[in-house]
Amino acid sequence: MKIYGALEAGGTKMVCSIGNENCEVLERISIPTGYPEDSIPEIINYFRSREICALGIGSFGPLDLDRKSRTYGHITSTPKPGWENYPLLPMLAEALDVPAEMDTDVNAAALAEIKMGAARGLRSCLYVTVGTGVGGGVIAEGNLVHGLVHPELGHMLLRPAEGDPTPDGFCPYHKGCLEGLAAGPAIEKRWGVSAKDLPDDHIAWKVESEYLAQMCVNAIVAFSPEKIVLGGGVMHKMHLFPMIRKRTQELLGGYVRCSMITEKIDEYIVSPGLGDNSGVTGALLLALEAEKNAR
Amino acid sequence: MKIYGALEAGGTKMVCSIGNENCEVLERISIPTGYPEDSIPEIINYFRSREICALGIGSFGPLDLDRKSRTYGHITSTPKPGWENYPLLPMLAEALDVPAEMDTDVNAAALAEIKMGAARGLRSCLYVTVGTGVGGGVIAEGNLVHGLVHPELGHMLLRPAEGDPTPDGFCPYHKGCLEGLAAGPAIEKRWGVSAKDLPDDHIAWKVESEYLAQMCVNAIVAFSPEKIVLGGGVMHKMHLFPMIRKRTQELLGGYVRCSMITEKIDEYIVSPGLGDNSGVTGALLLALEAEKNAR
């Protein structure tokens, strides 16, 4: 049996998994994200010992994903000490001597959702994670979207929500961007209570669903995804889904006349079909692709 | 010499052109957009008399562009009397008995700009027209983006601009959407003066460039186009370009570290390479494609 490696590279932990060709996860370990000189050897040792045939990486970004670039596969700008300009993909591919593919963590998750999850069979989808940060992965007309860099959906500018005492949000870069308004830490800063401790009927959720609905509207008018998948820790609050769906319809005001939005929105804005495994599954799919491309 | 037909179907006029295989426009006529029973026979007569071998249509929308749909090629919802659910593509293709392709007017323009204009050689671009309305066409990873329906970029929700006395805008469907805030008629309603008569140093342009810069930011974070092309009547006010570019950089706040944005933004947010001919050229390209697909 061939063993594939999957690295979910995050700001706080590096999750290393192995899986089979059906993307079933066989084993998973977690390494705290320290300096590269500490974390990378551990990652290499793990995957080497498991004799993987290919590696897929879903990473925090921003990343250089331009295959023609001299710095292809590097993490570019990040405040994370030691990781700025780090050559994550070439470093691991060379040390492990296996074919490897990399994309953003959220593009990997979008890939998993369209191949095996909630967006299966479609040609486009948006995957958004709402947790410590907010990120989005995009597939359009069957392709992962990179473009100039790659989507950074967490930094979409949004209109102030009624009832929000802090409508400028908490992003150090942008006044009024999605992540600064709707990520877990923003909820906690705004209300002085951790998101997980806020009761379901707290106005916090009205404000939260307003921002996430505005993001859905702007995604719909910008690139018209066939499915919007919302994952991440904050979205474990399942009562958000009906609120976001209703508000998305209200904000669109009947302008986009498509039954998927006007009638079947319960099937349109949904939880990940793969639960919390979208990321690892996406990284395994990238590993399968790496192996196929290397043949 | 083969003659190709191009129809630019707009809310006020139907522009019929013929061109050669290099997309050079040989002749152009304009027919007022009346009821279909008046306009369509004129269009058919014109193209029939020119013996076109294929037809490309760039149309106002929304359109049904799902090839598997029973109503493929129809205009769907529109307030324009007589045109709701009108089968524009099948009607013309059948009457003229030629292969035909249709897309939104702005997707056609985006296609022209990426094949022959300001975005030539790239794999992605955004084309936005700012005139009587605001619309956007998107190409991502080499493909025209349709997705669930097609982009409706004019209805992106934006943050109120400082100094805007009417920050909710004038769209009948949406509070605070791009078209309601930044189209020509919105400028005139806000300031009581036609856009073309406002002096270059009027605060109107600061407000206008704020909204168009927010749109650029949201497009960049949503799908990361390699080029943003801004056309349409309002963009004939060339002093808007440096204002939009500067404000886009300010709003991004250095977050997307890409030299195209941080250093070469003069080459990133640009006028159409084809001037006011993006639309007709795009329709001719669709005609060429129709003929190729029919072979």
Coordinates of C-alpha atoms in Angstrom, one line a residue:
Chain A
M1 CA 0.0 0.0 0.0
K2 CA 1.2 3.4 -0.9
I3 CA 1.5 5.9 1.9
Y4 CA 0.9 9.6 1.3
G5 CA 2.0 12.5 3.6
A6 CA -0.1 15.5 4.5
L7 CA 1.2 18.6 6.2
E8 CA -1.3 21.1 7.6
A9 CA 1.1 24.0 8.4
G10 CA -0.6 26.4 10.8
G11 CA 0.5 29.4 12.8
T12 CA 0.3 27.5 16.1
K13 CA 0.7 23.8 15.1
M14 CA 2.0 21.7 12.3
V15 CA -0.2 18.7 11.8
C16 CA 1.4 15.8 10.0
S17 CA -0.8 13.0 8.8
I18 CA -0.4 10.0 6.6
G19 CA -3.1 8.5 4.5
N20 CA -3.9 6.0 1.7
E21 CA -4.9 6.6 -1.9
N22 CA -8.5 7.0 -0.9
C23 CA -7.5 9.9 1.4
E24 CA -8.3 7.9 4.5
V25 CA -6.3 9.3 7.4
L26 CA -4.2 6.5 9.0
E27 CA -2.3 8.4 11.6
R28 CA -1.9 12.0 12.7
I29 CA 0.6 13.9 15.0
S30 CA 0.8 17.5 16.0
I31 CA 4.0 19.5 16.4
P32 CA 3.9 23.0 17.9
T33 CA 4.9 25.7 15.3
G34 CA 8.2 26.9 16.8
Y35 CA 11.1 28.3 14.8
P36 CA 11.7 26.4 11.5
E37 CA 15.0 25.0 12.7
D38 CA 13.1 23.2 15.5
S39 CA 9.8 22.2 13.7
I40 CA 11.1 21.3 10.3
P41 CA 13.5 18.5 11.4
E42 CA 10.7 16.9 13.4
I43 CA 8.4 17.0 10.4
I44 CA 11.1 15.5 8.2
N45 CA 11.8 12.7 10.6
Y46 CA 8.1 11.9 10.9
F47 CA 7.4 11.6 7.2
R48 CA 10.7 9.9 6.5
S49 CA 10.0 7.2 9.1
R50 CA 6.6 6.6 7.5
E51 CA 8.1 6.1 4.0
I52 CA 5.7 8.4 2.2
C53 CA 5.7 8.4 -1.6
A54 CA 4.5 11.9 -2.0
L55 CA 3.7 15.0 0.1
G56 CA 0.8 17.5 0.1
I57 CA 1.1 20.7 2.0
G58 CA -1.8 23.0 3.0
S59 CA -0.1 26.0 4.6
F60 CA -0.8 29.3 6.3
G61 CA 0.2 32.2 4.0
P62 CA 0.8 34.3 2.2
L63 CA 2.6 31.9 -0.1
D64 CA 4.4 32.2 -3.4
L65 CA 2.4 29.8 -5.6
D66 CA 3.7 31.1 -9.0
R67 CA 5.4 28.0 -10.5
K68 CA 7.6 30.3 -12.7
S69 CA 8.9 32.2 -9.6
R70 CA 12.4 31.7 -8.2
T71 CA 10.7 31.5 -4.8
Y72 CA 7.9 29.1 -5.7
G73 CA 6.7 27.3 -2.6
H74 CA 8.0 29.8 -0.1
I75 CA 6.0 31.4 2.7
T76 CA 6.3 35.1 1.9
S77 CA 5.4 37.7 4.4
T78 CA 4.4 36.6 7.9
P79 CA 4.8 38.0 11.4
K80 CA 5.6 34.5 12.6
P81 CA 9.3 34.6 13.7
G82 CA 11.6 32.7 11.4
W83 CA 9.0 31.8 8.8
E84 CA 9.2 35.0 6.6
N85 CA 10.5 33.9 3.2
Y86 CA 10.9 30.3 4.4
P87 CA 11.2 27.8 1.5
L88 CA 8.7 25.3 2.9
L89 CA 7.9 23.3 -0.2
P90 CA 11.4 23.0 -1.7
M91 CA 12.9 22.3 1.7
L92 CA 10.6 19.4 2.5
A93 CA 10.5 18.0 -1.1
E94 CA 14.3 17.9 -1.2
A95 CA 14.8 16.5 2.3
L96 CA 12.2 13.8 1.8
D97 CA 13.1 13.2 -1.8
V98 CA 9.4 12.8 -2.8
P99 CA 7.2 14.7 -5.2
A100 CA 5.3 17.5 -3.3
E101 CA 2.5 20.0 -4.0
M102 CA 1.5 23.0 -1.9
D103 CA -1.4 25.3 -1.7
T104 CA -2.9 27.5 1.0
D105 CA -4.6 25.7 3.8
V106 CA -8.0 27.0 2.6
N107 CA -7.5 26.2 -1.0
A108 CA -6.6 22.7 0.1
A109 CA -9.8 22.5 2.1
A110 CA -11.8 23.9 -0.9
L111 CA -10.2 21.1 -3.1
A112 CA -11.3 18.5 -0.6
E113 CA -14.8 19.8 -0.4
I114 CA -15.3 19.8 -4.1
K115 CA -13.7 16.4 -4.7
M116 CA -15.2 14.5 -1.7
G117 CA -17.3 16.9 0.4
A118 CA -20.2 19.3 0.4
A119 CA -19.4 20.6 -3.1
R120 CA -18.8 17.2 -4.8
G121 CA -19.6 17.2 -8.5
L122 CA -19.6 21.0 -8.8
R123 CA -17.1 23.1 -10.8
S124 CA -16.8 25.9 -8.3
C125 CA -17.0 26.6 -4.6
L126 CA -15.9 28.8 -1.8
Y127 CA -14.5 27.4 1.4
V128 CA -14.2 29.8 4.3
T129 CA -12.8 29.0 7.7
V130 CA -13.9 31.2 10.6
G131 CA -11.7 30.6 13.6
T132 CA -8.6 32.3 15.1
G133 CA -8.5 34.1 11.7
V134 CA -10.7 34.0 8.6
G135 CA -9.4 32.6 5.3
G136 CA -11.0 31.6 2.1
G137 CA -10.2 29.1 -0.7
V138 CA -11.7 29.4 -4.1
I139 CA -12.3 27.0 -7.0
A140 CA -13.7 28.5 -10.2
E141 CA -14.6 26.6 -13.4
G142 CA -12.8 23.6 -12.0
N143 CA -9.5 25.2 -11.0
L144 CA -8.0 26.3 -7.7
V145 CA -7.7 30.1 -8.0
H146 CA -4.3 31.6 -7.4
G147 CA -4.1 34.6 -9.8
L148 CA -1.8 37.3 -8.8
V149 CA -1.1 35.8 -5.4
H150 CA -4.0 33.8 -3.9
P151 CA -7.3 34.8 -2.3
E152 CA -7.0 36.5 1.1
L153 CA -10.7 36.6 1.8
G154 CA -10.3 37.4 5.4
H155 CA -9.5 40.9 4.5
M156 CA -12.6 41.8 2.5
L157 CA -14.0 45.2 3.5
L158 CA -17.5 45.1 4.9
R159 CA -20.2 47.6 5.9
P160 CA -20.6 48.3 9.6
A161 CA -23.3 46.1 11.2
E162 CA -26.2 47.6 13.1
G163 CA -25.6 47.0 16.8
D164 CA -21.9 46.5 16.5
P165 CA -20.1 48.7 19.2
T166 CA -16.8 48.2 17.4
P167 CA -17.6 48.5 13.6
D168 CA -14.0 49.2 12.7
G169 CA -12.9 45.8 13.9
F170 CA -9.6 44.7 15.2
C171 CA -7.4 43.9 12.2
P172 CA -4.0 45.7 12.5
Y173 CA -4.0 46.2 8.8
H174 CA -7.5 47.1 7.8
K175 CA -10.4 49.2 9.2
G176 CA -13.5 47.1 8.8
C177 CA -12.3 43.9 7.3
L178 CA -13.9 40.5 7.7
E179 CA -11.2 38.9 9.9
G180 CA -11.0 42.0 12.1
L181 CA -14.8 41.9 12.5
A182 CA -15.7 38.3 12.6
A183 CA -12.8 36.0 13.6
G184 CA -13.0 34.4 17.1
P185 CA -10.7 36.9 18.8
A186 CA -12.7 39.8 17.3
I187 CA -15.9 38.4 18.9
E188 CA -14.1 38.0 22.2
K189 CA -12.7 41.6 22.1
R190 CA -16.0 43.1 21.1
W191 CA -18.1 41.5 23.8
G192 CA -15.5 40.7 26.5
V193 CA -16.6 37.1 26.5
S194 CA -15.1 34.1 24.6
A195 CA -17.2 33.2 21.5
K196 CA -17.8 29.7 22.9
D197 CA -19.3 31.1 26.1
L198 CA -21.8 33.5 24.5
P199 CA -25.4 32.3 24.6
D200 CA -27.1 31.6 21.3
D201 CA -29.5 34.5 21.7
H202 CA -26.8 37.1 22.3
I203 CA -26.7 40.0 19.9
A204 CA -23.1 39.0 19.1
W205 CA -24.5 36.3 16.8
K206 CA -26.7 38.8 14.9
V207 CA -23.6 40.9 14.3
E208 CA -21.5 37.9 13.4
S209 CA -24.1 36.6 10.9
E210 CA -24.4 40.1 9.4
Y211 CA -20.7 40.1 8.5
L212 CA -20.6 36.6 7.3
A213 CA -23.7 37.2 5.2
Q214 CA -22.1 40.3 3.7
M215 CA -19.1 38.2 2.8
C216 CA -21.4 35.6 1.1
V217 CA -23.1 38.3 -0.9
N218 CA -19.8 39.8 -2.0
A219 CA -18.5 36.4 -3.0
I220 CA -21.7 35.7 -4.9
V221 CA -21.5 38.9 -6.9
A222 CA -17.7 38.7 -7.4
F223 CA -17.3 35.1 -8.6
S224 CA -20.6 33.3 -8.2
P225 CA -19.6 30.1 -6.5
E226 CA -21.9 27.1 -6.8
K227 CA -21.5 26.3 -3.1
I228 CA -20.4 28.2 0.0
V229 CA -18.8 26.0 2.6
L230 CA -18.3 27.6 6.1
G231 CA -16.0 25.8 8.4
G232 CA -13.7 26.5 11.4
G233 CA -14.2 26.8 15.1
V234 CA -16.7 29.6 15.1
M235 CA -18.9 27.8 12.7
H236 CA -19.3 25.0 15.2
K237 CA -22.1 27.3 16.5
M238 CA -24.6 25.7 14.2
H239 CA -27.3 28.3 14.9
L240 CA -25.3 30.7 12.8
F241 CA -26.2 28.9 9.6
P242 CA -29.9 29.8 9.4
M243 CA -29.1 33.3 10.5
I244 CA -26.4 33.7 7.7
R245 CA -28.6 32.2 5.1
K246 CA -31.6 34.4 5.9
R247 CA -29.5 37.5 6.0
T248 CA -27.7 36.7 2.7
Q249 CA -31.1 36.4 1.0
E250 CA -32.2 39.7 2.6
L251 CA -29.1 41.5 1.5
L252 CA -29.3 40.2 -2.0
G253 CA -32.9 41.5 -2.1
G254 CA -33.9 39.1 -4.8
Y255 CA -31.4 40.5 -7.3
V256 CA -29.7 37.2 -8.1
R257 CA -32.6 35.1 -9.2
C258 CA -31.4 31.6 -8.9
S259 CA -33.4 29.0 -7.1
M260 CA -30.3 27.8 -5.3
I261 CA -30.3 31.1 -3.5
T262 CA -33.9 32.1 -3.4
E263 CA -35.3 28.6 -2.5
K264 CA -32.6 26.2 -1.7
I265 CA -30.2 28.3 0.3
D266 CA -30.1 25.5 3.0
E267 CA -28.2 23.5 0.4
Y268 CA -26.1 26.5 -0.7
I269 CA -24.5 27.8 2.4
V270 CA -23.4 24.7 4.3
S271 CA -21.1 23.1 6.8
P272 CA -18.0 21.2 5.5
G273 CA -19.0 17.8 4.2
L274 CA -15.7 16.5 5.6
G275 CA -16.3 18.1 9.0
D276 CA -12.9 19.2 10.5
N277 CA -11.1 17.0 8.0
S278 CA -11.3 19.2 5.0
G279 CA -7.8 20.5 5.5
V280 CA -6.0 17.1 5.9
T281 CA -8.0 15.6 3.1
G282 CA -7.1 18.5 0.8
A283 CA -3.4 18.0 1.7
L284 CA -3.7 14.3 0.9
L285 CA -5.3 15.2 -2.5
L286 CA -2.4 17.4 -3.2
A287 CA 0.0 14.6 -2.4
L288 CA -1.9 12.3 -4.8
E289 CA -1.6 15.0 -7.4
A290 CA 2.1 15.4 -6.8
E291 CA 2.6 11.7 -7.3
K292 CA 0.5 11.6 -10.5
N293 CA 2.4 14.7 -11.9
A294 CA 5.8 13.1 -11.2
R295 CA 5.0 9.8 -13.0
Chain B
M1 CA -13.0 36.5 -46.4
K2 CA -15.1 35.2 -43.6
I3 CA -17.4 37.7 -41.9
Y4 CA -18.2 37.4 -38.2
G5 CA -21.1 39.0 -36.5
A6 CA -21.0 40.7 -33.1
L7 CA -24.0 41.8 -31.1
E8 CA -23.6 44.1 -28.1
A9 CA -27.0 43.9 -26.5
G10 CA -27.5 46.8 -24.1
G11 CA -30.4 48.2 -22.2
T12 CA -30.7 51.3 -24.4
K13 CA -29.2 50.1 -27.7
M14 CA -28.3 47.0 -29.7
V15 CA -25.0 47.5 -31.5
C16 CA -24.5 45.2 -34.4
S17 CA -21.1 44.9 -35.9
I18 CA -19.3 42.8 -38.4
G19 CA -15.6 41.9 -38.3
N20 CA -12.9 39.7 -39.8
E21 CA -11.0 36.8 -38.2
N22 CA -8.5 39.3 -36.7
C23 CA -11.4 40.9 -34.9
E24 CA -11.1 44.1 -36.9
V25 CA -14.4 45.9 -37.0
L26 CA -15.5 46.5 -40.5
E27 CA -18.9 48.0 -40.0
R28 CA -21.2 48.9 -37.1
I29 CA -24.8 50.0 -36.7
S30 CA -26.9 50.8 -33.7
I31 CA -30.5 49.9 -33.1
P32 CA -32.5 51.3 -30.1
T33 CA -33.5 48.6 -27.7
G34 CA -37.3 48.6 -28.1
Y35 CA -39.5 45.6 -27.5
P36 CA -38.0 42.3 -28.8
E37 CA -40.6 42.1 -31.6
D38 CA -39.3 45.4 -33.0
S39 CA -35.5 45.1 -32.3
I40 CA -34.9 41.4 -33.1
P41 CA -36.1 41.4 -36.7
E42 CA -33.9 44.4 -37.4
I43 CA -30.9 42.6 -35.9
I44 CA -31.7 39.5 -37.9
N45 CA -32.0 41.4 -41.2
Y46 CA -28.7 43.2 -40.6
F47 CA -26.7 40.1 -39.9
R48 CA -28.4 38.1 -42.6
S49 CA -27.6 40.7 -45.3
R50 CA -24.0 40.7 -44.2
E51 CA -23.8 36.8 -44.6
I52 CA -22.0 36.2 -41.3
C53 CA -20.6 32.8 -40.7
A54 CA -20.9 32.9 -36.9
L55 CA -22.3 35.2 -34.2
G56 CA -21.0 36.4 -30.8
I57 CA -23.2 38.1 -28.3
G58 CA -22.2 40.2 -25.3
S59 CA -25.4 40.9 -23.5
F60 CA -26.8 42.8 -20.6
G61 CA -28.0 40.3 -17.9
P62 CA -28.7 38.5 -15.9
L63 CA -28.3 35.6 -18.4
D64 CA -28.7 31.8 -18.1
L65 CA -25.2 30.6 -19.2
D66 CA -25.6 27.1 -17.9
R67 CA -25.2 24.9 -21.1
K68 CA -27.1 22.1 -19.5
S69 CA -30.1 24.3 -18.7
R70 CA -33.3 24.2 -20.8
T71 CA -33.2 28.0 -20.9
Y72 CA -29.5 28.3 -21.9
G73 CA -28.9 31.6 -23.6
H74 CA -32.0 33.3 -22.3
I75 CA -32.0 36.7 -20.6
T76 CA -33.6 35.9 -17.2
S77 CA -34.8 38.6 -14.9
T78 CA -34.8 42.2 -16.2
P79 CA -37.1 45.2 -15.7
K80 CA -36.7 45.9 -19.4
P81 CA -40.2 45.4 -20.9
G82 CA -40.5 42.4 -23.1
W83 CA -37.0 41.0 -22.4
E84 CA -37.6 39.0 -19.3
N85 CA -37.0 35.3 -20.1
Y86 CA -36.2 36.2 -23.7
P87 CA -34.4 33.4 -25.6
L88 CA -31.8 35.8 -27.2
L89 CA -29.2 33.2 -28.1
P90 CA -31.4 30.4 -29.5
M91 CA -33.6 32.9 -31.3
L92 CA -30.7 34.5 -33.2
A93 CA -28.8 31.3 -33.8
E94 CA -31.8 29.7 -35.3
A95 CA -33.0 32.6 -37.4
L96 CA -29.5 33.2 -38.8
D97 CA -28.6 29.5 -39.0
V98 CA -25.1 30.1 -37.8
P99 CA -23.1 28.9 -34.7
A100 CA -23.4 31.4 -31.9
E101 CA -21.9 32.0 -28.5
M102 CA -23.1 34.3 -25.8
D103 CA -21.8 35.8 -22.5
T104 CA -22.4 38.8 -20.4
D105 CA -21.2 42.1 -22.0
V106 CA -18.6 42.5 -19.3
N107 CA -17.3 38.9 -19.6
A108 CA -17.0 39.5 -23.3
A109 CA -15.0 42.7 -22.6
A110 CA -12.8 40.8 -20.1
L111 CA -12.1 38.1 -22.8
A112 CA -11.1 40.8 -25.3
E113 CA -8.8 42.5 -22.8
I114 CA -7.0 39.2 -21.9
K115 CA -6.7 38.1 -25.5
M116 CA -5.8 41.4 -27.2
G117 CA -5.8 44.2 -24.7
A118 CA -4.4 45.4 -21.4
A119 CA -4.3 41.9 -19.8
R120 CA -2.8 40.1 -22.8
G121 CA -0.7 37.1 -21.9
L122 CA -2.2 36.8 -18.4
R123 CA -4.3 34.0 -17.0
S124 CA -6.7 36.1 -15.0
C125 CA -8.2 39.6 -15.1
L126 CA -11.1 41.6 -13.9
Y127 CA -12.9 44.0 -16.3
V128 CA -15.2 46.5 -14.7
T129 CA -17.3 49.1 -16.6
V130 CA -18.5 52.2 -14.7
G131 CA -21.1 54.0 -16.6
T132 CA -24.9 54.1 -16.5
G133 CA -24.5 50.9 -14.3
V134 CA -21.5 49.0 -13.0
G135 CA -20.7 45.5 -14.1
G136 CA -17.7 43.2 -13.9
G137 CA -16.4 40.3 -16.0
V138 CA -14.0 37.9 -14.5
I139 CA -11.4 35.5 -16.0
A140 CA -9.7 33.2 -13.5
E141 CA -7.0 30.6 -14.3
G142 CA -7.6 31.1 -18.0
N143 CA -11.4 30.6 -17.9
L144 CA -14.4 33.0 -18.1
V145 CA -16.1 32.7 -14.7
H146 CA -19.8 31.8 -14.7
G147 CA -20.2 29.6 -11.6
L148 CA -23.7 29.5 -10.2
V149 CA -24.9 32.4 -12.5
H150 CA -22.2 34.9 -13.4
P151 CA -20.5 37.7 -11.6
E152 CA -22.7 40.7 -10.7
L153 CA -20.0 42.9 -9.4
G154 CA -22.0 46.0 -9.5
H155 CA -23.8 44.9 -6.4
M156 CA -20.9 44.4 -4.1
L157 CA -21.5 45.9 -0.7
L158 CA -19.1 48.6 0.3
R159 CA -18.2 50.7 3.4
P160 CA -19.6 54.2 3.6
A161 CA -17.0 56.7 2.3
E162 CA -16.0 59.7 4.4
G163 CA -17.6 62.8 3.0
D164 CA -20.4 61.0 1.2
P165 CA -23.7 62.7 2.0
T166 CA -25.6 59.7 0.6
P167 CA -23.7 56.6 1.8
D168 CA -26.6 54.2 1.3
G169 CA -26.5 54.9 -2.4
F170 CA -29.3 54.7 -4.9
C171 CA -29.7 51.0 -5.9
P172 CA -33.4 49.9 -5.6
Y173 CA -32.2 46.5 -4.5
H174 CA -29.3 47.1 -2.1
K175 CA -28.3 49.6 0.6
G176 CA -24.7 50.5 0.0
C177 CA -23.8 48.6 -3.2
L178 CA -21.2 49.6 -5.7
E179 CA -23.6 50.5 -8.6
G180 CA -25.8 52.5 -6.3
L181 CA -22.8 54.4 -5.0
A182 CA -20.6 54.8 -7.9
A183 CA -22.4 54.5 -11.3
G184 CA -22.9 57.7 -13.3
P185 CA -26.5 58.3 -12.2
A186 CA -25.5 57.9 -8.6
I187 CA -22.8 60.6 -8.9
E188 CA -25.4 62.9 -10.5
K189 CA -28.1 62.2 -7.8
R190 CA -25.6 62.7 -5.0
W191 CA -24.2 66.0 -6.1
G192 CA -27.0 67.3 -8.3
V193 CA -24.6 67.8 -11.2
S194 CA -23.9 65.4 -14.1
A195 CA -20.6 63.5 -13.6
K196 CA -19.2 65.0 -16.8
D197 CA -19.7 68.6 -15.5
L198 CA -18.0 68.1 -12.1
P199 CA -14.6 69.7 -11.9
D200 CA -11.6 67.4 -11.3
D201 CA -11.0 68.8 -7.9
H202 CA -14.6 68.3 -6.6
I203 CA -14.9 66.0 -3.6
A204 CA -17.2 63.8 -5.7
W205 CA -14.1 62.2 -7.2
K206 CA -12.6 61.5 -3.8
V207 CA -15.8 59.7 -2.9
E208 CA -15.9 57.9 -6.3
S209 CA -12.3 56.7 -6.0
E210 CA -12.9 55.5 -2.5
Y211 CA -15.7 53.2 -3.7
L212 CA -13.8 52.0 -6.7
A213 CA -10.7 51.4 -4.6
Q214 CA -12.8 49.4 -2.1
M215 CA -14.1 47.3 -5.0
C216 CA -10.5 46.7 -6.2
V217 CA -9.5 45.6 -2.7
N218 CA -12.4 43.2 -2.4
A219 CA -11.7 41.8 -5.8
I220 CA -8.0 41.3 -4.9
V221 CA -8.7 39.5 -1.7
A222 CA -11.6 37.5 -3.2
F223 CA -10.0 36.1 -6.4
S224 CA -6.7 37.8 -6.9
P225 CA -6.9 39.0 -10.5
E226 CA -3.5 39.6 -12.3
K227 CA -4.9 42.8 -13.8
I228 CA -7.8 45.1 -13.1
V229 CA -9.2 46.9 -16.1
L230 CA -11.6 49.8 -15.5
G231 CA -13.7 51.0 -18.5
G232 CA -17.0 52.7 -19.2
G233 CA -18.0 56.4 -19.4
V234 CA -17.1 57.4 -15.9
M235 CA -13.6 56.1 -16.3
H236 CA -13.0 58.6 -19.1
K237 CA -12.2 60.9 -16.3
M238 CA -8.6 59.8 -16.3
H239 CA -7.7 61.7 -13.1
L240 CA -9.6 58.9 -11.3
F241 CA -6.9 56.3 -12.0
P242 CA -4.1 57.7 -9.8
M243 CA -6.7 58.4 -7.0
I244 CA -8.0 54.8 -7.2
R245 CA -4.5 53.3 -7.3
K246 CA -3.3 55.3 -4.3
R247 CA -6.4 54.5 -2.3
T248 CA -6.3 50.8 -3.1
Q249 CA -2.7 50.7 -1.8
E250 CA -3.7 52.6 1.4
L251 CA -6.7 50.3 2.0
L252 CA -4.7 47.1 1.5
G253 CA -2.2 48.6 4.0
G254 CA 0.7 46.5 2.7
Y255 CA -1.0 43.3 3.5
V256 CA -0.8 41.7 0.0
R257 CA 2.9 42.0 -0.5
C258 CA 3.2 41.7 -4.3
S259 CA 5.3 44.2 -6.3
M260 CA 2.5 44.5 -8.8
I261 CA 0.5 46.2 -6.1
T262 CA 3.1 47.8 -3.9
E263 CA 5.3 49.1 -6.7
K264 CA 3.8 48.7 -10.1
I265 CA 0.2 49.6 -9.4
D266 CA 0.2 52.0 -12.5
E267 CA 0.4 48.8 -14.6
Y268 CA -2.1 46.9 -12.4
I269 CA -5.2 49.1 -12.3
V270 CA -5.5 50.3 -15.9
S271 CA -7.7 51.6 -18.7
P272 CA -8.9 49.1 -21.3
G273 CA -6.2 48.4 -23.9
L274 CA -8.9 48.3 -26.5
G275 CA -10.4 51.7 -25.5
D276 CA -14.2 51.6 -26.0
N277 CA -13.8 48.5 -28.3
S278 CA -13.5 45.9 -25.6
G279 CA -17.1 44.9 -25.9
V280 CA -17.3 44.5 -29.6
T281 CA -13.9 42.7 -29.8
G282 CA -15.1 40.3 -27.1
A283 CA -18.3 39.6 -29.0
L284 CA -16.2 38.9 -32.2
L285 CA -14.0 36.6 -30.2
L286 CA -17.1 34.7 -29.1
A287 CA -18.1 34.5 -32.7
L288 CA -14.7 33.0 -33.7
E289 CA -15.1 30.5 -30.8
A290 CA -18.6 29.6 -31.9
E291 CA -17.3 28.9 -35.4
K292 CA -14.4 26.9 -34.2
N293 CA -16.6 24.8 -31.8
A294 CA -19.0 24.0 -34.7
R295 CA -16.3 22.7 -37.0

